Amino acid sequence: MTQRKRYSVVRDPVHGDVYLTHEELRLLDTPEMQRLRGVKQLGSAYLVYPGAVHTRFEHSIGSLHVAQKMIEAIGRNASLEPAACVAVREEEARVVRAAALVHDVTHIPFGHNFEDQDGIFWRHDSAYRFERMFSKETGIGRALAELGLQADVLRILTKEPDPERPAIPPFWREIVSGTVCSDILDYLARDAYFTGLKLEIDPRVVSYFKVDRTTSRLYIDLAKHDLLREDILSEIVRMLEARYYFSERVYYHHAKVVAGAMVARAVELGLALGLVAEEDFHAQTDASLLDLLDRSAAGSRETDAERVRTLVTRFRERRLYKRACVFPLAENEAVQEEIVQRFFGPGGVARKRDVEERIVDLVRFATGRRVDVILYCPAKRMQLKEARTYVRWPGEKGVAPLAAHERDVPRLGDLRENYRKLWKFYVLADTADTDVLRKVQEVAQAEFAGAKNLYRLEA
């Protein structure tokens, strides 16, 4: 009798050979996972970095690979310290690997723009989205259920505790979605590779992971002979610095922000006109979403429907809106809360439209030109980054989040503050005419009299 092959190998440009079980291949071959081949990992960043066309499909495979490396390291360390640490059992590894593989399946195209930066839709990692995705109505849901993985994978990927479900060991979730986890370790390496930015993370950092026997927490041991392992600590901090570096250079690059704001505005308008609904986006790829917006607006005679088509066309042709004003947090601490409450909270879309129309009318009155204006207001919470990774610190009993040692590692506080200061409020307009942009800037500054614009238009 021929024995069924247990693993298949996939060649990945970042990690080399990745081994997948027959069960994992079954999950990978569902329509929902295959859709991720058409969802770019960095959204519109390819308009800035042409090589950044990698997708959430290969990131999913890479995350599984890194999760396995972490599981192996945890096992090695447990064999050296069996009284203090535990290994990941084979059945636990099966669940954790599956969760790492499917952790991004709920992402929609340009999802961060709709969820984190505009608040239009439910977040991709909400319990609602995962429960819907893993239902019996989907291929991935049926496959997980038939493999006996659905309940545990759902528990790993949903952050909100459910009292009706048994608790899981914390390390199951922390391997997949902690501060230092399989997700971030893959996407930092992958994003660096495809953007061409020269930044590397020492893969040896994976070897320091352990699971505490008492708390079942995943942690990194920073103590040896009661002394601080500065080499390990510096590597963790360097990785957190790398995450900030990418946020500054890629994730919040102004052109990526503008492109994302344009797509988000097209979606807002399509929703308001009833041309599309949130459910329409769950099965889309980047390309099909743009087609959906264009096609749904083509049959309408509404002015805003034409705006939808124009925004889609401009995005495809990289004719991006221009910045008229930029209000960075550093100079606008006193008004940030007011701006976010006004434009990101409940009713924010309608309030944005009122202000935008007022700016448009005043600019048209002054210049005789009609411009389209977009206010871009991200949420405050998307900028807050904390070092939640658990560590064992010399001289202390048990494990605690690295952030608890911020006084001993001042760079952690600096990074958190730097993240906070990435927040910017933009006023964008669909014109390259400097005189018209200057008028948009003048009118917008009067509208936001308490805020300080730092963007200077060229003469």
Tab-separated table of C-alpha atoms in Angstrom:
chain	number	residue	atom	x	y	z
A	1	MET	CA	0.000	0.000	0.000
A	2	THR	CA	1.417	3.378	-1.027
A	3	GLN	CA	1.850	5.764	1.888
A	4	ARG	CA	0.248	9.163	1.350
A	5	LYS	CA	2.809	11.961	1.116
A	6	ARG	CA	2.701	14.024	4.317
A	7	TYR	CA	4.290	17.220	3.038
A	8	SER	CA	4.543	19.197	-0.178
A	9	VAL	CA	7.176	21.858	-0.727
A	10	VAL	CA	6.648	25.391	-2.017
A	11	ARG	CA	9.569	27.597	-3.032
A	12	ASP	CA	9.287	31.075	-1.504
A	13	PRO	CA	11.547	33.976	-2.590
A	14	VAL	CA	12.015	35.150	1.001
A	15	HIS	CA	12.308	31.936	3.037
A	16	GLY	CA	13.281	29.325	0.452
A	17	ASP	CA	11.529	25.973	0.777
A	18	VAL	CA	8.299	25.963	2.807
A	19	TYR	CA	6.733	22.615	3.738
A	20	LEU	CA	2.945	22.292	3.794
A	21	THR	CA	0.907	19.326	5.013
A	22	HIS	CA	-1.845	17.839	2.880
A	23	GLU	CA	-4.356	19.456	5.269
A	24	GLU	CA	-2.754	22.884	4.807
A	25	LEU	CA	-2.789	22.466	1.042
A	26	ARG	CA	-6.494	21.718	1.297
A	27	LEU	CA	-7.007	25.032	3.123
A	28	LEU	CA	-4.780	26.839	0.644
A	29	ASP	CA	-6.775	25.501	-2.298
A	30	THR	CA	-10.100	26.970	-1.120
A	31	PRO	CA	-11.534	29.867	-3.176
A	32	GLU	CA	-11.200	32.226	-0.209
A	33	MET	CA	-7.462	31.622	0.167
A	34	GLN	CA	-6.832	31.657	-3.578
A	35	ARG	CA	-8.499	35.083	-3.724
A	36	LEU	CA	-5.555	36.427	-1.718
A	37	ARG	CA	-3.360	35.988	-4.815
A	38	GLY	CA	-5.092	39.138	-6.082
A	39	VAL	CA	-4.829	41.219	-2.890
A	40	LYS	CA	-1.542	43.106	-2.656
A	41	GLN	CA	0.107	42.998	0.751
A	42	LEU	CA	0.889	46.732	0.684
A	43	GLY	CA	-2.200	47.968	-1.133
A	44	SER	CA	-1.360	50.990	-3.271
A	45	ALA	CA	2.322	51.120	-2.212
A	46	TYR	CA	3.280	49.783	-5.651
A	47	LEU	CA	2.489	53.258	-6.973
A	48	VAL	CA	5.523	54.390	-4.964
A	49	TYR	CA	7.656	51.221	-4.921
A	50	PRO	CA	7.046	49.434	-8.248
A	51	GLY	CA	8.255	46.084	-6.929
A	52	ALA	CA	5.736	46.017	-4.080
A	53	VAL	CA	3.262	43.779	-5.887
A	54	HIS	CA	3.565	40.820	-3.497
A	55	THR	CA	0.268	39.543	-2.180
A	56	ARG	CA	-1.352	38.298	0.994
A	57	PHE	CA	-1.288	34.788	-0.469
A	58	GLU	CA	2.487	34.388	-0.274
A	59	HIS	CA	2.551	36.276	3.036
A	60	SER	CA	0.146	33.656	4.413
A	61	ILE	CA	2.512	30.866	3.411
A	62	GLY	CA	5.470	32.773	4.849
A	63	SER	CA	3.659	33.317	8.152
A	64	LEU	CA	3.078	29.571	8.460
A	65	HIS	CA	6.781	28.971	7.799
A	66	VAL	CA	7.873	31.439	10.505
A	67	ALA	CA	5.321	29.997	12.940
A	68	GLN	CA	6.911	26.573	12.415
A	69	LYS	CA	10.385	28.008	13.078
A	70	MET	CA	9.066	29.513	16.322
A	71	ILE	CA	7.464	26.185	17.310
A	72	GLU	CA	10.760	24.374	16.726
A	73	ALA	CA	12.700	26.926	18.798
A	74	ILE	CA	10.163	26.667	21.622
A	75	GLY	CA	10.639	22.887	21.614
A	76	ARG	CA	14.437	23.116	21.718
A	77	ASN	CA	14.339	25.585	24.597
A	78	ALA	CA	11.818	23.471	26.519
A	79	SER	CA	14.128	20.459	26.278
A	80	LEU	CA	16.872	22.548	27.887
A	81	GLU	CA	14.642	23.961	30.656
A	82	PRO	CA	11.816	21.444	31.205
A	83	ALA	CA	11.038	22.753	34.691
A	84	ALA	CA	10.378	26.320	33.476
A	85	CYS	CA	9.233	25.922	29.877
A	86	VAL	CA	6.896	23.789	27.796
A	87	ALA	CA	7.027	22.665	24.183
A	88	VAL	CA	4.267	22.960	21.604
A	89	ARG	CA	2.583	19.591	21.251
A	90	GLU	CA	2.043	18.175	17.767
A	91	GLU	CA	-1.731	18.724	17.848
A	92	GLU	CA	-1.213	22.296	19.093
A	93	ALA	CA	1.278	22.912	16.286
A	94	ARG	CA	-1.304	21.694	13.775
A	95	VAL	CA	-3.796	24.305	15.022
A	96	VAL	CA	-1.278	27.157	15.265
A	97	ARG	CA	0.112	26.481	11.777
A	98	ALA	CA	-3.420	26.485	10.330
A	99	ALA	CA	-4.211	29.782	12.064
A	100	ALA	CA	-1.007	31.352	10.760
A	101	LEU	CA	-1.892	30.197	7.241
A	102	VAL	CA	-5.434	31.626	7.209
A	103	HIS	CA	-4.928	34.683	9.444
A	104	ASP	CA	-5.321	37.153	6.541
A	105	VAL	CA	-8.232	35.485	4.752
A	106	THR	CA	-10.679	38.202	5.866
A	107	HIS	CA	-8.655	41.013	4.288
A	108	ILE	CA	-10.372	42.926	1.514
A	109	PRO	CA	-8.530	44.970	-1.131
A	110	PHE	CA	-7.151	48.258	0.248
A	111	GLY	CA	-8.770	47.158	3.496
A	112	HIS	CA	-6.637	49.264	5.827
A	113	ASN	CA	-7.921	52.386	4.076
A	114	PHE	CA	-11.551	51.410	4.646
A	115	GLU	CA	-11.123	50.003	8.152
A	116	ASP	CA	-8.292	51.754	10.011
A	117	GLN	CA	-7.997	55.022	8.149
A	118	ASP	CA	-11.608	55.814	7.268
A	119	GLY	CA	-13.641	53.565	9.541
A	120	ILE	CA	-16.071	52.607	6.756
A	121	PHE	CA	-16.157	48.841	7.371
A	122	TRP	CA	-15.675	46.343	10.189
A	123	ARG	CA	-11.992	45.627	10.858
A	124	HIS	CA	-10.620	42.547	9.128
A	125	ASP	CA	-9.671	41.007	12.500
A	126	SER	CA	-13.076	41.483	14.134
A	127	ALA	CA	-14.959	38.435	15.401
A	128	TYR	CA	-17.811	39.285	13.019
A	129	ARG	CA	-15.578	39.028	9.957
A	130	PHE	CA	-13.912	35.768	11.003
A	131	GLU	CA	-17.163	34.107	12.053
A	132	ARG	CA	-18.673	35.019	8.704
A	133	MET	CA	-15.616	33.776	6.810
A	134	PHE	CA	-15.431	30.475	8.715
A	135	SER	CA	-19.126	29.644	8.412
A	136	LYS	CA	-20.459	26.587	6.582
A	137	GLU	CA	-21.323	28.880	3.671
A	138	THR	CA	-17.654	29.214	2.620
A	139	GLY	CA	-15.105	26.783	1.282
A	140	ILE	CA	-12.567	27.702	3.945
A	141	GLY	CA	-15.190	27.345	6.680
A	142	ARG	CA	-16.227	23.886	5.513
A	143	ALA	CA	-12.613	22.741	5.150
A	144	LEU	CA	-11.695	23.928	8.652
A	145	ALA	CA	-14.784	22.264	10.119
A	146	GLU	CA	-14.147	18.948	8.352
A	147	LEU	CA	-10.555	18.963	9.608
A	148	GLY	CA	-11.737	19.683	13.149
A	149	LEU	CA	-9.862	22.996	13.210
A	150	GLN	CA	-12.610	25.588	12.900
A	151	ALA	CA	-13.292	26.291	16.590
A	152	ASP	CA	-9.654	26.511	17.694
A	153	VAL	CA	-8.528	28.597	14.724
A	154	LEU	CA	-11.410	30.987	15.353
A	155	ARG	CA	-10.375	31.297	19.001
A	156	ILE	CA	-6.808	32.129	17.978
A	157	LEU	CA	-7.753	34.774	15.423
A	158	THR	CA	-10.515	36.599	17.307
A	159	LYS	CA	-9.181	39.011	19.890
A	160	GLU	CA	-12.460	39.369	21.749
A	161	PRO	CA	-12.821	36.585	24.388
A	162	ASP	CA	-15.976	34.518	24.069
A	163	PRO	CA	-17.261	33.162	27.408
A	164	GLU	CA	-19.143	30.446	25.533
A	165	ARG	CA	-15.921	28.980	24.161
A	166	PRO	CA	-13.148	27.316	26.185
A	167	ALA	CA	-10.071	29.471	26.703
A	168	ILE	CA	-6.937	28.673	24.738
A	169	PRO	CA	-3.321	28.857	25.940
A	170	PRO	CA	-2.146	32.449	25.346
A	171	PHE	CA	0.880	31.339	23.333
A	172	TRP	CA	-1.334	29.936	20.571
A	173	ARG	CA	-2.481	33.444	19.743
A	174	GLU	CA	0.864	35.108	20.529
A	175	ILE	CA	2.768	32.988	17.990
A	176	VAL	CA	0.371	34.155	15.262
A	177	SER	CA	-0.447	37.746	16.229
A	178	GLY	CA	1.714	39.129	19.032
A	179	THR	CA	4.000	42.160	18.802
A	180	VAL	CA	6.864	39.904	17.738
A	181	CYS	CA	5.143	37.048	15.928
A	182	SER	CA	5.064	35.007	12.746
A	183	ASP	CA	3.003	37.702	11.003
A	184	ILE	CA	5.391	40.604	11.584
A	185	LEU	CA	8.546	38.522	11.137
A	186	ASP	CA	7.342	37.505	7.696
A	187	TYR	CA	5.953	40.807	6.485
A	188	LEU	CA	9.000	42.846	7.518
A	189	ALA	CA	11.293	40.537	5.579
A	190	ARG	CA	8.873	40.309	2.654
A	191	ASP	CA	8.163	44.036	2.447
A	192	ALA	CA	11.891	44.802	2.536
A	193	TYR	CA	12.529	42.299	-0.262
A	194	PHE	CA	9.845	43.615	-2.595
A	195	THR	CA	10.231	47.337	-1.915
A	196	GLY	CA	14.001	47.125	-2.307
A	197	LEU	CA	14.606	48.834	1.036
A	198	LYS	CA	17.882	47.589	2.536
A	199	LEU	CA	16.756	46.373	5.901
A	200	GLU	CA	17.270	42.944	7.389
A	201	ILE	CA	16.114	41.236	10.561
A	202	ASP	CA	18.472	38.645	12.016
A	203	PRO	CA	16.527	35.364	11.718
A	204	ARG	CA	18.281	34.193	14.870
A	205	VAL	CA	15.772	36.220	16.909
A	206	VAL	CA	13.339	33.335	16.412
A	207	SER	CA	15.591	31.000	18.389
A	208	TYR	CA	15.008	32.878	21.663
A	209	PHE	CA	11.285	32.157	21.976
A	210	LYS	CA	10.069	30.132	24.946
A	211	VAL	CA	6.697	29.280	26.511
A	212	ASP	CA	6.419	29.839	30.243
A	213	ARG	CA	5.157	26.729	32.040
A	214	THR	CA	3.253	28.708	34.686
A	215	THR	CA	1.380	31.211	32.499
A	216	SER	CA	1.528	29.553	29.037
A	217	ARG	CA	2.813	32.886	27.726
A	218	LEU	CA	5.134	33.132	24.753
A	219	TYR	CA	8.184	35.098	25.830
A	220	ILE	CA	11.770	35.960	24.981
A	221	ASP	CA	14.347	35.247	27.669
A	222	LEU	CA	16.535	38.309	28.270
A	223	ALA	CA	18.287	36.871	31.311
A	224	LYS	CA	21.368	34.693	31.497
A	225	HIS	CA	23.239	34.109	34.760
A	226	ASP	CA	21.130	36.976	36.178
A	227	LEU	CA	22.593	39.356	33.608
A	228	LEU	CA	20.762	41.154	30.803
A	229	ARG	CA	21.273	39.696	27.343
A	230	GLU	CA	21.913	43.002	25.598
A	231	ASP	CA	22.398	41.265	22.256
A	232	ILE	CA	18.887	39.793	22.316
A	233	LEU	CA	17.317	43.007	23.626
A	234	SER	CA	19.009	45.098	20.948
A	235	GLU	CA	17.774	42.707	18.254
A	236	ILE	CA	14.164	43.017	19.500
A	237	VAL	CA	14.444	46.812	19.595
A	238	ARG	CA	16.018	46.807	16.146
A	239	MET	CA	13.058	44.849	14.834
A	240	LEU	CA	10.611	47.308	16.389
A	241	GLU	CA	12.649	50.112	14.837
A	242	ALA	CA	12.371	48.340	11.489
A	243	ARG	CA	8.600	48.286	11.846
A	244	TYR	CA	8.635	52.031	12.463
A	245	TYR	CA	11.025	52.563	9.541
A	246	PHE	CA	8.581	50.826	7.196
A	247	SER	CA	5.645	52.744	8.632
A	248	GLU	CA	7.425	56.007	7.912
A	249	ARG	CA	8.824	55.086	4.487
A	250	VAL	CA	6.119	52.817	3.088
A	251	TYR	CA	2.910	52.298	5.054
A	252	TYR	CA	2.239	56.029	5.543
A	253	HIS	CA	4.078	57.416	2.523
A	254	HIS	CA	2.085	60.436	1.362
A	255	ALA	CA	1.452	59.099	-2.170
A	256	LYS	CA	0.182	55.795	-0.766
A	257	VAL	CA	-2.041	57.739	1.634
A	258	VAL	CA	-3.453	59.861	-1.193
A	259	ALA	CA	-4.107	56.858	-3.446
A	260	GLY	CA	-5.819	55.007	-0.604
A	261	ALA	CA	-7.926	58.072	0.214
A	262	MET	CA	-9.110	58.220	-3.401
A	263	VAL	CA	-10.229	54.574	-3.408
A	264	ALA	CA	-11.881	55.041	-0.013
A	265	ARG	CA	-13.780	58.060	-1.319
A	266	ALA	CA	-15.003	56.068	-4.335
A	267	VAL	CA	-16.233	53.382	-1.929
A	268	GLU	CA	-17.920	55.961	0.341
A	269	LEU	CA	-19.773	57.422	-2.620
A	270	GLY	CA	-20.744	54.005	-3.963
A	271	LEU	CA	-22.147	53.008	-0.584
A	272	ALA	CA	-24.048	56.273	-0.188
A	273	LEU	CA	-25.644	55.840	-3.615
A	274	GLY	CA	-26.563	52.222	-2.907
A	275	LEU	CA	-24.439	51.051	-5.840
A	276	VAL	CA	-22.466	48.650	-3.622
A	277	ALA	CA	-22.753	47.142	-0.129
A	278	GLU	CA	-20.110	45.979	2.329
A	279	GLU	CA	-20.859	42.329	1.532
A	280	ASP	CA	-19.842	42.954	-2.091
A	281	PHE	CA	-16.226	43.528	-1.058
A	282	HIS	CA	-15.506	40.275	0.780
A	283	ALA	CA	-14.860	38.243	-2.368
A	284	GLN	CA	-12.975	40.895	-4.362
A	285	THR	CA	-9.375	41.219	-5.494
A	286	ASP	CA	-7.665	44.579	-6.025
A	287	ALA	CA	-8.504	44.551	-9.726
A	288	SER	CA	-12.063	43.253	-9.391
A	289	LEU	CA	-12.890	45.829	-6.712
A	290	LEU	CA	-11.966	48.667	-9.056
A	291	ASP	CA	-13.988	46.976	-11.800
A	292	LEU	CA	-16.937	46.614	-9.423
A	293	LEU	CA	-16.897	50.317	-8.559
A	294	ASP	CA	-16.547	51.346	-12.199
A	295	ARG	CA	-19.248	48.956	-13.421
A	296	SER	CA	-21.751	49.743	-10.665
A	297	ALA	CA	-21.409	53.491	-11.273
A	298	ALA	CA	-21.689	53.212	-15.067
A	299	GLY	CA	-25.452	52.709	-15.013
A	300	SER	CA	-26.213	55.690	-12.799
A	301	ARG	CA	-26.800	59.276	-13.858
A	302	GLU	CA	-26.007	60.661	-10.428
A	303	THR	CA	-23.206	63.223	-10.276
A	304	ASP	CA	-21.527	61.271	-7.500
A	305	ALA	CA	-21.581	58.124	-9.638
A	306	GLU	CA	-19.490	59.959	-12.222
A	307	ARG	CA	-17.137	60.966	-9.410
A	308	VAL	CA	-16.745	57.279	-8.548
A	309	ARG	CA	-15.710	56.459	-12.113
A	310	THR	CA	-13.347	59.442	-12.256
A	311	LEU	CA	-11.662	58.445	-9.013
A	312	VAL	CA	-11.187	54.867	-10.240
A	313	THR	CA	-9.748	56.069	-13.559
A	314	ARG	CA	-7.378	58.508	-11.889
A	315	PHE	CA	-6.190	55.797	-9.500
A	316	ARG	CA	-5.522	53.379	-12.360
A	317	GLU	CA	-3.602	56.060	-14.262
A	318	ARG	CA	-1.761	57.260	-11.144
A	319	ARG	CA	-3.122	60.783	-11.502
A	320	LEU	CA	-3.254	61.331	-7.790
A	321	TYR	CA	-4.831	64.217	-5.935
A	322	LYS	CA	-2.378	66.823	-4.661
A	323	ARG	CA	-1.774	67.933	-1.115
A	324	ALA	CA	-3.120	71.375	-0.301
A	325	CYS	CA	-2.664	71.150	3.488
A	326	VAL	CA	-0.926	68.773	5.854
A	327	PHE	CA	-1.591	69.087	9.585
A	328	PRO	CA	0.971	66.905	11.440
A	329	LEU	CA	0.359	65.865	15.025
A	330	ALA	CA	3.532	67.490	16.360
A	331	GLU	CA	2.127	70.953	15.662
A	332	ASN	CA	-1.518	70.039	16.288
A	333	GLU	CA	-1.612	68.219	19.618
A	334	ALA	CA	-4.255	70.595	20.963
A	335	VAL	CA	-6.725	70.016	18.125
A	336	GLN	CA	-6.132	66.377	17.154
A	337	GLU	CA	-8.860	65.018	19.420
A	338	GLU	CA	-11.371	67.512	18.054
A	339	ILE	CA	-10.476	66.741	14.434
A	340	VAL	CA	-10.691	62.969	14.956
A	341	GLN	CA	-14.008	63.223	16.794
A	342	ARG	CA	-15.354	65.488	14.088
A	343	PHE	CA	-14.352	63.470	11.044
A	344	PHE	CA	-13.567	59.890	12.086
A	345	GLY	CA	-16.222	59.160	14.690
A	346	PRO	CA	-19.933	58.463	14.113
A	347	GLY	CA	-21.332	60.846	11.504
A	348	GLY	CA	-17.823	61.736	10.361
A	349	VAL	CA	-18.480	60.963	6.682
A	350	ALA	CA	-21.374	63.432	6.512
A	351	ARG	CA	-19.392	66.123	8.344
A	352	LYS	CA	-16.465	65.652	5.967
A	353	ARG	CA	-18.766	66.072	2.978
A	354	ASP	CA	-20.204	69.316	4.405
A	355	VAL	CA	-16.764	70.843	4.922
A	356	GLU	CA	-15.472	69.615	1.564
A	357	GLU	CA	-18.439	71.122	-0.266
A	358	ARG	CA	-17.947	74.402	1.565
A	359	ILE	CA	-14.286	74.521	0.518
A	360	VAL	CA	-15.230	73.632	-3.071
A	361	ASP	CA	-17.846	76.411	-3.234
A	362	LEU	CA	-15.512	79.079	-1.842
A	363	VAL	CA	-12.688	78.083	-4.178
A	364	ARG	CA	-15.031	78.131	-7.185
A	365	PHE	CA	-16.304	81.578	-6.170
A	366	ALA	CA	-12.724	82.907	-5.892
A	367	THR	CA	-11.153	81.231	-8.946
A	368	GLY	CA	-13.994	80.210	-11.237
A	369	ARG	CA	-12.599	76.647	-11.081
A	370	ARG	CA	-14.383	73.643	-9.622
A	371	VAL	CA	-12.101	71.244	-7.800
A	372	ASP	CA	-12.833	68.050	-5.936
A	373	VAL	CA	-11.603	68.038	-2.345
A	374	ILE	CA	-10.966	65.110	0.016
A	375	LEU	CA	-10.352	65.445	3.736
A	376	TYR	CA	-8.243	62.558	4.987
A	377	CYS	CA	-8.491	61.959	8.737
A	378	PRO	CA	-7.035	58.730	10.192
A	379	ALA	CA	-7.994	57.381	13.596
A	380	LYS	CA	-5.809	58.073	16.626
A	381	ARG	CA	-5.608	54.445	17.723
A	382	MET	CA	-3.949	53.233	14.530
A	383	GLN	CA	-0.759	55.048	15.527
A	384	LEU	CA	-0.361	53.605	19.030
A	385	LYS	CA	2.258	50.869	19.049
A	386	GLU	CA	3.345	49.168	22.254
A	387	ALA	CA	5.934	46.470	22.884
A	388	ARG	CA	3.494	43.848	24.191
A	389	THR	CA	5.940	40.973	23.680
A	390	TYR	CA	6.535	39.170	26.966
A	391	VAL	CA	10.101	38.890	28.258
A	392	ARG	CA	11.919	37.511	31.266
A	393	TRP	CA	13.974	40.328	32.770
A	394	PRO	CA	17.032	39.649	34.978
A	395	GLY	CA	16.267	39.676	38.673
A	396	GLU	CA	12.491	39.446	38.249
A	397	LYS	CA	10.183	36.508	38.807
A	398	GLY	CA	7.902	35.473	35.999
A	399	VAL	CA	7.444	37.190	32.645
A	400	ALA	CA	6.016	40.619	31.782
A	401	PRO	CA	5.454	42.762	28.662
A	402	LEU	CA	8.587	44.458	27.375
A	403	ALA	CA	6.714	47.772	27.590
A	404	ALA	CA	6.831	47.433	31.395
A	405	HIS	CA	10.586	48.008	31.145
A	406	GLU	CA	10.345	51.211	29.160
A	407	ARG	CA	12.339	53.043	31.851
A	408	ASP	CA	15.222	50.599	31.314
A	409	VAL	CA	14.914	50.806	27.508
A	410	PRO	CA	14.186	54.476	26.673
A	411	ARG	CA	14.126	53.685	22.959
A	412	LEU	CA	10.778	51.930	23.466
A	413	GLY	CA	9.192	55.176	24.631
A	414	ASP	CA	10.809	57.040	21.753
A	415	LEU	CA	9.352	54.574	19.259
A	416	ARG	CA	5.881	54.805	20.759
A	417	GLU	CA	6.030	58.588	20.599
A	418	ASN	CA	7.369	58.526	17.035
A	419	TYR	CA	4.491	56.281	15.984
A	420	ARG	CA	2.035	58.696	17.526
A	421	LYS	CA	3.562	61.543	15.543
A	422	LEU	CA	3.037	59.761	12.219
A	423	TRP	CA	-0.590	60.923	12.422
A	424	LYS	CA	-1.386	63.578	9.807
A	425	PHE	CA	-4.605	65.232	8.684
A	426	TYR	CA	-4.631	66.027	4.943
A	427	VAL	CA	-6.623	68.288	2.643
A	428	LEU	CA	-6.350	66.933	-0.926
A	429	ALA	CA	-7.517	68.378	-4.246
A	430	ASP	CA	-7.742	67.085	-7.811
A	431	THR	CA	-5.651	69.829	-9.398
A	432	ALA	CA	-1.978	70.448	-10.105
A	433	ASP	CA	-2.560	74.173	-10.665
A	434	THR	CA	-0.529	75.850	-7.929
A	435	ASP	CA	-2.706	78.961	-7.856
A	436	VAL	CA	-5.862	76.918	-7.364
A	437	LEU	CA	-4.156	74.713	-4.768
A	438	ARG	CA	-3.041	77.832	-2.940
A	439	LYS	CA	-6.648	79.007	-2.790
A	440	VAL	CA	-7.742	75.576	-1.494
A	441	GLN	CA	-5.060	75.881	1.136
A	442	GLU	CA	-6.172	79.381	2.118
A	443	VAL	CA	-9.831	78.379	2.432
A	444	ALA	CA	-8.988	75.166	4.320
A	445	GLN	CA	-6.755	76.980	6.774
A	446	ALA	CA	-9.634	79.342	7.528
A	447	GLU	CA	-11.928	76.325	8.017
A	448	PHE	CA	-9.462	74.789	10.484
A	449	ALA	CA	-8.383	77.994	12.130
A	450	GLY	CA	-7.046	76.292	15.247
A	451	ALA	CA	-4.838	73.865	13.291
A	452	LYS	CA	-1.379	74.520	11.847
A	453	ASN	CA	-0.642	73.526	8.253
A	454	LEU	CA	3.026	72.797	7.527
A	455	TYR	CA	2.747	72.037	3.814
A	456	ARG	CA	4.304	74.706	1.639
A	457	LEU	CA	3.334	74.927	-2.010
A	458	GLU	CA	6.065	75.684	-4.518
A	459	ALA	CA	6.057	79.196	-5.963
